[in-house]
Amino acid sequence: GAPEFAAALANLGTSVAYAANAAEIALSNEMMGYWARFAATGDPNGAGAAPWLPYDVASENVLQLDDNIVTLAGGYRNAQCDFLSTLPTRF
């Protein structure tokens, strides 16, 4: 929760004071939920979270993780991602 998140930030050893806002704390909690469910079951979905759909080449849906977690239908910067797939994998 919020106290644990704030304590973790305070223990980073930096001299920069930082206080997470409510949206950042909520996003952090959502991400921890996705990772914990994935680690426990192999599926990040559940507990009322926005569904994280498996990758499908036909729909190219992606999950936007931000203040509002939503599925972006049709991919994200498809032209740029397609270009990256043309680059050599070995040097």
PDB file of C-alpha atoms in Angstrom, residues 19-81:
ATOM      1  CA  ALA A  19       6.345  11.930  -2.642  1.00  0.00           C
ATOM      2  CA  ALA A  20       4.314   9.757  -4.976  1.00  0.00           C
ATOM      3  CA  ASN A  21       0.883  11.056  -5.856  1.00  0.00           C
ATOM      4  CA  ALA A  22      -2.270   8.964  -5.533  1.00  0.00           C
ATOM      5  CA  ALA A  23      -2.272   7.967  -9.230  1.00  0.00           C
ATOM      6  CA  GLU A  24       1.342   6.735  -9.038  1.00  0.00           C
ATOM      7  CA  ILE A  25       0.611   4.704  -5.939  1.00  0.00           C
ATOM      8  CA  ALA A  26      -2.489   3.198  -7.567  1.00  0.00           C
ATOM      9  CA  LEU A  27      -0.508   2.271 -10.688  1.00  0.00           C
ATOM     10  CA  SER A  28       2.242   0.744  -8.549  1.00  0.00           C
ATOM     11  CA  ASN A  29      -0.314  -1.360  -6.692  1.00  0.00           C
ATOM     12  CA  GLU A  30      -1.917  -2.503  -9.959  1.00  0.00           C
ATOM     13  CA  MET A  31       1.478  -3.482 -11.394  1.00  0.00           C
ATOM     14  CA  MET A  32       2.392  -5.409  -8.232  1.00  0.00           C
ATOM     15  CA  GLY A  33      -0.923  -7.235  -8.562  1.00  0.00           C
ATOM     16  CA  TYR A  34      -0.261  -8.173 -12.195  1.00  0.00           C
ATOM     17  CA  TRP A  35       3.263  -9.438 -11.363  1.00  0.00           C
ATOM     18  CA  ALA A  36       2.156 -11.336  -8.253  1.00  0.00           C
ATOM     19  CA  ARG A  37      -0.699 -13.081 -10.081  1.00  0.00           C
ATOM     20  CA  PHE A  38       1.598 -13.910 -13.002  1.00  0.00           C
ATOM     21  CA  ALA A  39       4.251 -15.341 -10.657  1.00  0.00           C
ATOM     22  CA  ALA A  40       1.689 -17.381  -8.732  1.00  0.00           C
ATOM     23  CA  THR A  41      -0.454 -18.680 -11.589  1.00  0.00           C
ATOM     24  CA  GLY A  42       1.178 -17.839 -14.917  1.00  0.00           C
ATOM     25  CA  ASP A  43      -1.723 -15.474 -15.635  1.00  0.00           C
ATOM     26  CA  PRO A  44      -1.590 -11.762 -14.684  1.00  0.00           C
ATOM     27  CA  ASN A  45      -5.377 -11.376 -14.816  1.00  0.00           C
ATOM     28  CA  GLY A  46      -7.857 -11.413 -11.968  1.00  0.00           C
ATOM     29  CA  ALA A  47      -8.894  -9.491  -8.878  1.00  0.00           C
ATOM     30  CA  GLY A  48     -10.945  -7.028 -10.945  1.00  0.00           C
ATOM     31  CA  ALA A  49      -7.898  -5.738 -12.858  1.00  0.00           C
ATOM     32  CA  ALA A  50      -8.204  -4.611 -16.471  1.00  0.00           C
ATOM     33  CA  PRO A  51      -7.621  -7.752 -18.577  1.00  0.00           C
ATOM     34  CA  TRP A  52      -4.096  -8.171 -19.929  1.00  0.00           C
ATOM     35  CA  LEU A  53      -4.750 -10.042 -23.156  1.00  0.00           C
ATOM     36  CA  PRO A  54      -2.222 -12.506 -24.598  1.00  0.00           C
ATOM     37  CA  TYR A  55      -0.407 -11.158 -27.649  1.00  0.00           C
ATOM     38  CA  ASP A  56      -2.176 -11.962 -30.887  1.00  0.00           C
ATOM     39  CA  VAL A  57      -0.561 -11.036 -34.199  1.00  0.00           C
ATOM     40  CA  ALA A  58      -3.972 -10.391 -35.795  1.00  0.00           C
ATOM     41  CA  SER A  59      -5.265  -7.874 -33.242  1.00  0.00           C
ATOM     42  CA  GLU A  60      -1.956  -6.610 -31.799  1.00  0.00           C
ATOM     43  CA  ASN A  61      -3.739  -5.461 -28.637  1.00  0.00           C
ATOM     44  CA  VAL A  62      -1.487  -3.932 -25.987  1.00  0.00           C
ATOM     45  CA  LEU A  63      -2.201  -2.913 -22.417  1.00  0.00           C
ATOM     46  CA  GLN A  64      -1.533   0.753 -21.661  1.00  0.00           C
ATOM     47  CA  LEU A  65      -0.289   1.031 -18.086  1.00  0.00           C
ATOM     48  CA  ASP A  66      -0.966   4.582 -16.949  1.00  0.00           C
ATOM     49  CA  ASP A  67      -3.364   6.458 -14.677  1.00  0.00           C
ATOM     50  CA  ASN A  68      -6.097   4.636 -16.602  1.00  0.00           C
ATOM     51  CA  ILE A  69      -5.197   1.069 -17.544  1.00  0.00           C
ATOM     52  CA  VAL A  70      -6.810   0.254 -20.881  1.00  0.00           C
ATOM     53  CA  THR A  71      -6.369  -2.071 -23.835  1.00  0.00           C
ATOM     54  CA  LEU A  72      -5.258  -0.293 -26.999  1.00  0.00           C
ATOM     55  CA  ALA A  73      -6.778  -2.193 -29.894  1.00  0.00           C
ATOM     56  CA  GLY A  74      -4.728  -2.429 -33.051  1.00  0.00           C
ATOM     57  CA  GLY A  75      -1.268  -2.122 -31.538  1.00  0.00           C
ATOM     58  CA  TYR A  76       1.097   0.629 -30.559  1.00  0.00           C
ATOM     59  CA  ARG A  77       3.345   2.382 -33.057  1.00  0.00           C
ATOM     60  CA  ASN A  78       3.054  -0.561 -35.409  1.00  0.00           C
ATOM     61  CA  ALA A  79       5.296   0.895 -38.122  1.00  0.00           C
ATOM     62  CA  GLN A  80       8.147   1.467 -35.654  1.00  0.00           C
ATOM     63  CA  CYS A  81       7.757  -1.986 -34.096  1.00  0.00           C
TER      64      CYS A  81
END
